Amino acid sequence: MELRTRIMGIKLDEPRAVINREDADKLGLIAGDRVKINYRGSSLTAPVSISNFAEKGSIVIFLDLAERLEVKDGDFVDITRSDSQLSVELIRRKMAGAKLSKREIEEIVSDIHSGSLSNVELTAFILSLEFRGMDLEEIEYLTKAMAEIGTMLDFGGGNVVDKHSMGGVPGNSKDALIIVPIVASAGLLMPKTSTRAIMSPSGTVDTMEVLAPVDLKAEEIVEITRRVGGVITWAHAANISPVDSMLIERVEYPLRIDPEPLVYASILSKKYAAGIKKLIVDIPVGEEAKVEDMRDARRIAKNMVELAERLGITAEAAISYGGQPVGRCIGPALEAREALEILSSKGKGSGSIVEKSLSIAGMLLEIGGVSAKGKGYQMALSILESGKAYEKFREIVEAQGGDPNIRPEDVELGEHNEIISSRSAGYVTRVSNKAISMIARAAGAPMDKKAGVKLYAKRGDRVEVGDPIMEIFSSSSARLSEAIKLAQSLDPVKVEGMILEIHGRGPVQI
Amino acid sequence: MELRTRIMGIKLDEPRAVINREDADKLGLIAGDRVKINYRGSSLTAPVSISNFAEKGSIVIFLDLAERLEVKDGDFVDITRSDSQLSVELIRRKMAGAKLSKREIEEIVSDIHSGSLSNVELTAFILSLEFRGMDLEEIEYLTKAMAEIGTMLDFGGGNVVDKHSMGGVPGNSKDALIIVPIVASAGLLMPKTSTRAIMSPSGTVDTMEVLAPVDLKAEEIVEITRRVGGVITWAHAANISPVDSMLIERVEYPLRIDPEPLVYASILSKKYAAGIKKLIVDIPVGEEAKVEDMRDARRIAKNMVELAERLGITAEAAISYGGQPVGRCIGPALEAREALEILSSKGKGSGSIVEKSLSIAGMLLEIGGVSAKGKGYQMALSILESGKAYEKFREIVEAQGGDPNIRPEDVELGEHNEIISSRSAGYVTRVSNKAISMIARAAGAPMDKKAGVKLYAKRGDRVEVGDPIMEIFSSSSARLSEAIKLAQSLDPVKVEGMILEIHGRGPVQI
């Protein structure tokens, strides 16, 4: 049946079509059925609502669905009743614990990509991965299906390397801004493509976007990488592993979950699609990091290396210290500023972030074959200290369309800010990853780029009463107040005397 | 901030608010945040979309949310930014396997009831019950919270009994139409409240609605039950356990799942809220029934009785035969017609449904104290054969606003119908619950009341080639074709010679 589209200018983030009761009766449709909407060779299915809000002869759809079909308000589309959706039946089987075949996984990925699954169905799929898991074979098929449904980059046999961090530690989004220019300076190609932050206050893309556009098209990524050696861009904009962003935005971000099979598929589908041949995976481990236990870290490292191999990628996994935030700045603008300071000062700045960046850059130089084994760190350090990394970074920023002359102090921070001071004297015994993340997010990060937390005290530092321990920034005074409230209640930075407990003195005096 | 509402006339089945970017900035809102919408003492929270589809100073909401707040298009509502939603954090904890407290479960139920949870969040809750489960204490709290947030009926100490079937066997929705009038004839009160079918081709409410309105208000249920002894109504219309319907419509029905903790909470919250004091729970067991295994049935029976006791309800659970459809008719109109035939003929009709109805009616008469132990079945049979049950059913139909003079043949069936004939001669060895359900649903049941399947052959019946084995009815020729196709491919009624295999004759001849 031909129906005229009426497009509501709102993105619904899930498929929905509304048709008139009379048209529904003609099509034999009842509430809860799906319709297949066909337009110029494209099609998708959507659950149908029957309402006289849709006039006879018309179909009401929402903006995202219209964009996907490239249909304009008033255009005619062809509507048929859709039989039961195979992918939904497959999701039900996964919920029941079945192992899915290659073809079945491709069917689900294809329906997610076409926008045919409702949020209820998509959530059921992701939670079935959380609770039922997938074996390595299923994850391999999922990874390939996610990559191959989008754009596959081709660098024509170049020495293409990349690194990816599992994340979960605040302040960790900026190391790529230091690593990419070091590695590119040494002649390797490093097209770093990432997604935005899911649970953390900033992802690499959020941080880089403070300094330059990150929505590069696929051709631009290939061209710039070949010309200057590297980019730091948003996978979604280049249609790299497009389903990954959809899962994150629609389900993983709202629920703050990250099922293990999807952790692998998310990271490796992007790397596989981006044409990466050699990969370092960074797995931070520590209290309140995403991975808290060394045994888990080793299992994840092993799986990651094996899965990468199934995709033809040579990978190494580095388990790193993740027991407190990396560096002193958390939040997109703050982290961009910190990276820029380190680069422009040729290596001065917070020891933890400089050290970590050089270690991973060194591993990349070694796996990429431009440094001898065991000499990568030293080579990375020379490149940073020589100022070549800073020059390379400016080239990358310029190539992506940013201002290469921006100085750290030019990076704008939230106009509303407040310093939190220590209420006791002693040594910092703990900086809570979770609390710092929550405070930075309450202040507005990562959506509010200027929001975040600057730490003035980290583990082992001596502080006196009244010394500043952190500063919170936000673009909104309302959000700043909320972040301050959290900072006061969560005890994010623990200050204690060096003597924590005394035993053997008889009964404890209270 | 005061914003003028603009109401879209579509039910979205989840909360959503759209506001202008400028207003969002003033409120410190970023995408993914929630707003609290306050109107005349009511409030709910909704995830916010930021789009210039909403004009400055306005907020776009959808019909269901507007109805819930009782707000009209153009009314001003007060908007504040909502801090993180406690119930969402609790759902996350349940996903991680935590046991929830009474207060925490009440918080979740309250947010579901106010319509504050998105479909992603609601699906996460229901799947966490599927995968993590709940202990009996949690289920007790969930049941009470679901009941107490709605209307609680009070019959002032009357002898109030009810029965509930776990379902899963097609054709099982009509026994209440026979049981309620028998039990009411014996002087007990039986206010039967149910939900619509989730997975089956018809629920008791869908079937009763063919003969009389089922959307009785709470006062009407109490009044009619006191006057004529019983009703058969839709819990949702009387605001009995309102959250139950929401969970079914939004998640359980689309995904066809029914987590065990919710099976208990769904049944018992309705009984607790309806003021039931004595309850018989029917658990059909058999191939392709909801419960396939006797061990599961016994566990469910034990849990059901114990949970009922925690709610002050004396319960017995009957494990019944569920290996094939009950009676010969499946689908709302067909089942209504079959029940009416049995009542009006004083007990003639398909043996399985008469037998089952009398057994359960007998248990109710015994547990209700109007029959001696072991004499209930005989008493129920006398009431049916005397014609008193039929008279009582006519009273109930009339009290609910239906036509008491309707004859079985007056019940309209789908105008499109087709007889499926046997392709072989022999005995019926199997009638598949699942296939019959799928065929009836493909034909349009339960939404299309006139759709369904009439069985002409059941287990043990002798059929010849060309004998009718079933007839399919539908209001839509398109749906009928689909149902016929299913009937041809699924082999729903298996016909074999009485000799299934012969051994000992030497090699099998093919």
mmCIF file with all atom_site columns, N, CA and C in Angstrom, chain A residues 187-216:
data_model
loop_
_atom_site.group_PDB
_atom_site.id
_atom_site.type_symbol
_atom_site.label_atom_id
_atom_site.label_alt_id
_atom_site.label_comp_id
_atom_site.label_asym_id
_atom_site.label_entity_id
_atom_site.label_seq_id
_atom_site.pdbx_PDB_ins_code
_atom_site.Cartn_x
_atom_site.Cartn_y
_atom_site.Cartn_z
_atom_site.occupancy
_atom_site.B_iso_or_equiv
_atom_site.pdbx_formal_charge
_atom_site.auth_seq_id
_atom_site.auth_comp_id
_atom_site.auth_asym_id
_atom_site.auth_atom_id
_atom_site.pdbx_PDB_model_num
ATOM 1  N N  . GLY A 1 187 ? 57.456 7.341  11.507 1.00 0.00 ? 187 GLY A N  1
ATOM 2  C CA . GLY A 1 187 ? 57.216 6.796  10.183 1.00 0.00 ? 187 GLY A CA 1
ATOM 3  C C  . GLY A 1 187 ? 56.126 5.746  10.085 1.00 0.00 ? 187 GLY A C  1
ATOM 4  N N  . LEU A 1 188 ? 55.506 5.406  11.240 1.00 0.00 ? 188 LEU A N  1
ATOM 5  C CA . LEU A 1 188 ? 54.393 4.458  11.185 1.00 0.00 ? 188 LEU A CA 1
ATOM 6  C C  . LEU A 1 188 ? 53.091 5.209  10.887 1.00 0.00 ? 188 LEU A C  1
ATOM 7  N N  . LEU A 1 189 ? 52.081 4.448  10.411 1.00 0.00 ? 189 LEU A N  1
ATOM 8  C CA . LEU A 1 189 ? 50.757 5.042  10.205 1.00 0.00 ? 189 LEU A CA 1
ATOM 9  C C  . LEU A 1 189 ? 49.869 4.692  11.401 1.00 0.00 ? 189 LEU A C  1
ATOM 10 N N  . MET A 1 190 ? 49.224 5.709  11.980 1.00 0.00 ? 190 MET A N  1
ATOM 11 C CA . MET A 1 190 ? 48.372 5.442  13.152 1.00 0.00 ? 190 MET A CA 1
ATOM 12 C C  . MET A 1 190 ? 47.049 6.188  13.030 1.00 0.00 ? 190 MET A C  1
ATOM 13 N N  . PRO A 1 191 ? 46.092 5.585  12.312 1.00 0.00 ? 191 PRO A N  1
ATOM 14 C CA . PRO A 1 191 ? 44.769 6.200  12.184 1.00 0.00 ? 191 PRO A CA 1
ATOM 15 C C  . PRO A 1 191 ? 43.905 5.810  13.372 1.00 0.00 ? 191 PRO A C  1
ATOM 16 N N  . LYS A 1 192 ? 43.923 6.614  14.420 1.00 0.00 ? 192 LYS A N  1
ATOM 17 C CA . LYS A 1 192 ? 43.213 6.248  15.649 1.00 0.00 ? 192 LYS A CA 1
ATOM 18 C C  . LYS A 1 192 ? 41.743 6.646  15.527 1.00 0.00 ? 192 LYS A C  1
ATOM 19 N N  . THR A 1 193 ? 40.886 5.645  15.542 1.00 0.00 ? 193 THR A N  1
ATOM 20 C CA . THR A 1 193 ? 39.448 5.918  15.502 1.00 0.00 ? 193 THR A CA 1
ATOM 21 C C  . THR A 1 193 ? 38.830 5.391  16.792 1.00 0.00 ? 193 THR A C  1
ATOM 22 N N  . SER A 1 194 ? 37.998 6.205  17.438 1.00 0.00 ? 194 SER A N  1
ATOM 23 C CA . SER A 1 194 ? 37.384 5.773  18.707 1.00 0.00 ? 194 SER A CA 1
ATOM 24 C C  . SER A 1 194 ? 35.924 6.187  18.756 1.00 0.00 ? 194 SER A C  1
ATOM 25 N N  . THR A 1 195 ? 35.299 5.743  19.824 1.00 0.00 ? 195 THR A N  1
ATOM 26 C CA . THR A 1 195 ? 33.926 6.203  20.113 1.00 0.00 ? 195 THR A CA 1
ATOM 27 C C  . THR A 1 195 ? 33.998 7.230  21.240 1.00 0.00 ? 195 THR A C  1
ATOM 28 N N  . ARG A 1 196 ? 32.864 7.838  21.514 1.00 0.00 ? 196 ARG A N  1
ATOM 29 C CA . ARG A 1 196 ? 32.816 8.776  22.637 1.00 0.00 ? 196 ARG A CA 1
ATOM 30 C C  . ARG A 1 196 ? 32.752 8.000  23.950 1.00 0.00 ? 196 ARG A C  1
ATOM 31 N N  . ALA A 1 197 ? 32.936 8.730  25.058 1.00 0.00 ? 197 ALA A N  1
ATOM 32 C CA . ALA A 1 197 ? 32.931 8.097  26.376 1.00 0.00 ? 197 ALA A CA 1
ATOM 33 C C  . ALA A 1 197 ? 31.600 7.408  26.649 1.00 0.00 ? 197 ALA A C  1
ATOM 34 N N  . ILE A 1 198 ? 31.645 6.212  27.218 1.00 0.00 ? 198 ILE A N  1
ATOM 35 C CA . ILE A 1 198 ? 30.415 5.561  27.672 1.00 0.00 ? 198 ILE A CA 1
ATOM 36 C C  . ILE A 1 198 ? 30.208 5.868  29.152 1.00 0.00 ? 198 ILE A C  1
ATOM 37 N N  . MET A 1 199 ? 31.144 5.487  29.954 1.00 0.00 ? 199 MET A N  1
ATOM 38 C CA . MET A 1 199 ? 30.960 5.654  31.391 1.00 0.00 ? 199 MET A CA 1
ATOM 39 C C  . MET A 1 199 ? 31.919 6.668  31.978 1.00 0.00 ? 199 MET A C  1
ATOM 40 N N  . SER A 1 200 ? 32.952 7.026  31.235 1.00 0.00 ? 200 SER A N  1
ATOM 41 C CA . SER A 1 200 ? 33.982 7.891  31.796 1.00 0.00 ? 200 SER A CA 1
ATOM 42 C C  . SER A 1 200 ? 33.665 9.350  31.475 1.00 0.00 ? 200 SER A C  1
ATOM 43 N N  . PRO A 1 201 ? 34.366 10.279 32.105 1.00 0.00 ? 201 PRO A N  1
ATOM 44 C CA . PRO A 1 201 ? 34.089 11.697 31.869 1.00 0.00 ? 201 PRO A CA 1
ATOM 45 C C  . PRO A 1 201 ? 34.588 12.195 30.513 1.00 0.00 ? 201 PRO A C  1
ATOM 46 N N  . SER A 1 202 ? 35.448 11.435 29.846 1.00 0.00 ? 202 SER A N  1
ATOM 47 C CA . SER A 1 202 ? 35.874 11.851 28.521 1.00 0.00 ? 202 SER A CA 1
ATOM 48 C C  . SER A 1 202 ? 36.473 10.672 27.768 1.00 0.00 ? 202 SER A C  1
ATOM 49 N N  . GLY A 1 203 ? 36.170 10.586 26.477 1.00 0.00 ? 203 GLY A N  1
ATOM 50 C CA . GLY A 1 203 ? 36.839 9.616  25.623 1.00 0.00 ? 203 GLY A CA 1
ATOM 51 C C  . GLY A 1 203 ? 37.856 10.352 24.778 1.00 0.00 ? 203 GLY A C  1
ATOM 52 N N  . THR A 1 204 ? 38.717 9.603  24.103 1.00 0.00 ? 204 THR A N  1
ATOM 53 C CA . THR A 1 204 ? 39.747 10.222 23.275 1.00 0.00 ? 204 THR A CA 1
ATOM 54 C C  . THR A 1 204 ? 39.132 11.204 22.264 1.00 0.00 ? 204 THR A C  1
ATOM 55 N N  . VAL A 1 205 ? 38.009 10.786 21.686 1.00 0.00 ? 205 VAL A N  1
ATOM 56 C CA . VAL A 1 205 ? 37.345 11.631 20.697 1.00 0.00 ? 205 VAL A CA 1
ATOM 57 C C  . VAL A 1 205 ? 36.823 12.922 21.332 1.00 0.00 ? 205 VAL A C  1
ATOM 58 N N  . ASP A 1 206 ? 36.232 12.802 22.517 1.00 0.00 ? 206 ASP A N  1
ATOM 59 C CA . ASP A 1 206 ? 35.719 13.994 23.207 1.00 0.00 ? 206 ASP A CA 1
ATOM 60 C C  . ASP A 1 206 ? 36.860 14.971 23.485 1.00 0.00 ? 206 ASP A C  1
ATOM 61 N N  . THR A 1 207 ? 38.003 14.441 23.870 1.00 0.00 ? 207 THR A N  1
ATOM 62 C CA . THR A 1 207 ? 39.148 15.282 24.217 1.00 0.00 ? 207 THR A CA 1
ATOM 63 C C  . THR A 1 207 ? 39.749 15.921 22.960 1.00 0.00 ? 207 THR A C  1
ATOM 64 N N  . MET A 1 208 ? 39.965 15.124 21.923 1.00 0.00 ? 208 MET A N  1
ATOM 65 C CA . MET A 1 208 ? 40.549 15.648 20.692 1.00 0.00 ? 208 MET A CA 1
ATOM 66 C C  . MET A 1 208 ? 39.660 16.722 20.079 1.00 0.00 ? 208 MET A C  1
ATOM 67 N N  . GLU A 1 209 ? 38.341 16.553 20.222 1.00 0.00 ? 209 GLU A N  1
ATOM 68 C CA . GLU A 1 209 ? 37.400 17.478 19.595 1.00 0.00 ? 209 GLU A CA 1
ATOM 69 C C  . GLU A 1 209 ? 37.528 18.895 20.141 1.00 0.00 ? 209 GLU A C  1
ATOM 70 N N  . VAL A 1 210 ? 38.123 19.026 21.324 1.00 0.00 ? 210 VAL A N  1
ATOM 71 C CA . VAL A 1 210 ? 38.359 20.364 21.885 1.00 0.00 ? 210 VAL A CA 1
ATOM 72 C C  . VAL A 1 210 ? 39.357 21.118 20.999 1.00 0.00 ? 210 VAL A C  1
ATOM 73 N N  . LEU A 1 211 ? 40.239 20.379 20.330 1.00 0.00 ? 211 LEU A N  1
ATOM 74 C CA . LEU A 1 211 ? 41.317 21.003 19.563 1.00 0.00 ? 211 LEU A CA 1
ATOM 75 C C  . LEU A 1 211 ? 41.102 20.972 18.053 1.00 0.00 ? 211 LEU A C  1
ATOM 76 N N  . ALA A 1 212 ? 40.301 20.052 17.583 1.00 0.00 ? 212 ALA A N  1
ATOM 77 C CA . ALA A 1 212 ? 40.099 19.924 16.131 1.00 0.00 ? 212 ALA A CA 1
ATOM 78 C C  . ALA A 1 212 ? 38.852 19.101 15.864 1.00 0.00 ? 212 ALA A C  1
ATOM 79 N N  . PRO A 1 213 ? 38.236 19.306 14.694 1.00 0.00 ? 213 PRO A N  1
ATOM 80 C CA . PRO A 1 213 ? 37.096 18.462 14.330 1.00 0.00 ? 213 PRO A CA 1
ATOM 81 C C  . PRO A 1 213 ? 37.509 16.989 14.299 1.00 0.00 ? 213 PRO A C  1
ATOM 82 N N  . VAL A 1 214 ? 36.577 16.118 14.715 1.00 0.00 ? 214 VAL A N  1
ATOM 83 C CA . VAL A 1 214 ? 36.881 14.685 14.731 1.00 0.00 ? 214 VAL A CA 1
ATOM 84 C C  . VAL A 1 214 ? 35.944 13.906 13.809 1.00 0.00 ? 214 VAL A C  1
ATOM 85 N N  . ASP A 1 215 ? 35.094 14.651 13.076 1.00 0.00 ? 215 ASP A N  1
ATOM 86 C CA . ASP A 1 215 ? 34.117 13.955 12.232 1.00 0.00 ? 215 ASP A CA 1
ATOM 87 C C  . ASP A 1 215 ? 34.641 13.808 10.805 1.00 0.00 ? 215 ASP A C  1
ATOM 88 N N  . LEU A 1 216 ? 35.810 13.205 10.683 1.00 0.00 ? 216 LEU A N  1
ATOM 89 C CA . LEU A 1 216 ? 36.427 12.991 9.371  1.00 0.00 ? 216 LEU A CA 1
ATOM 90 C C  . LEU A 1 216 ? 35.737 11.849 8.619  1.00 0.00 ? 216 LEU A C  1
#
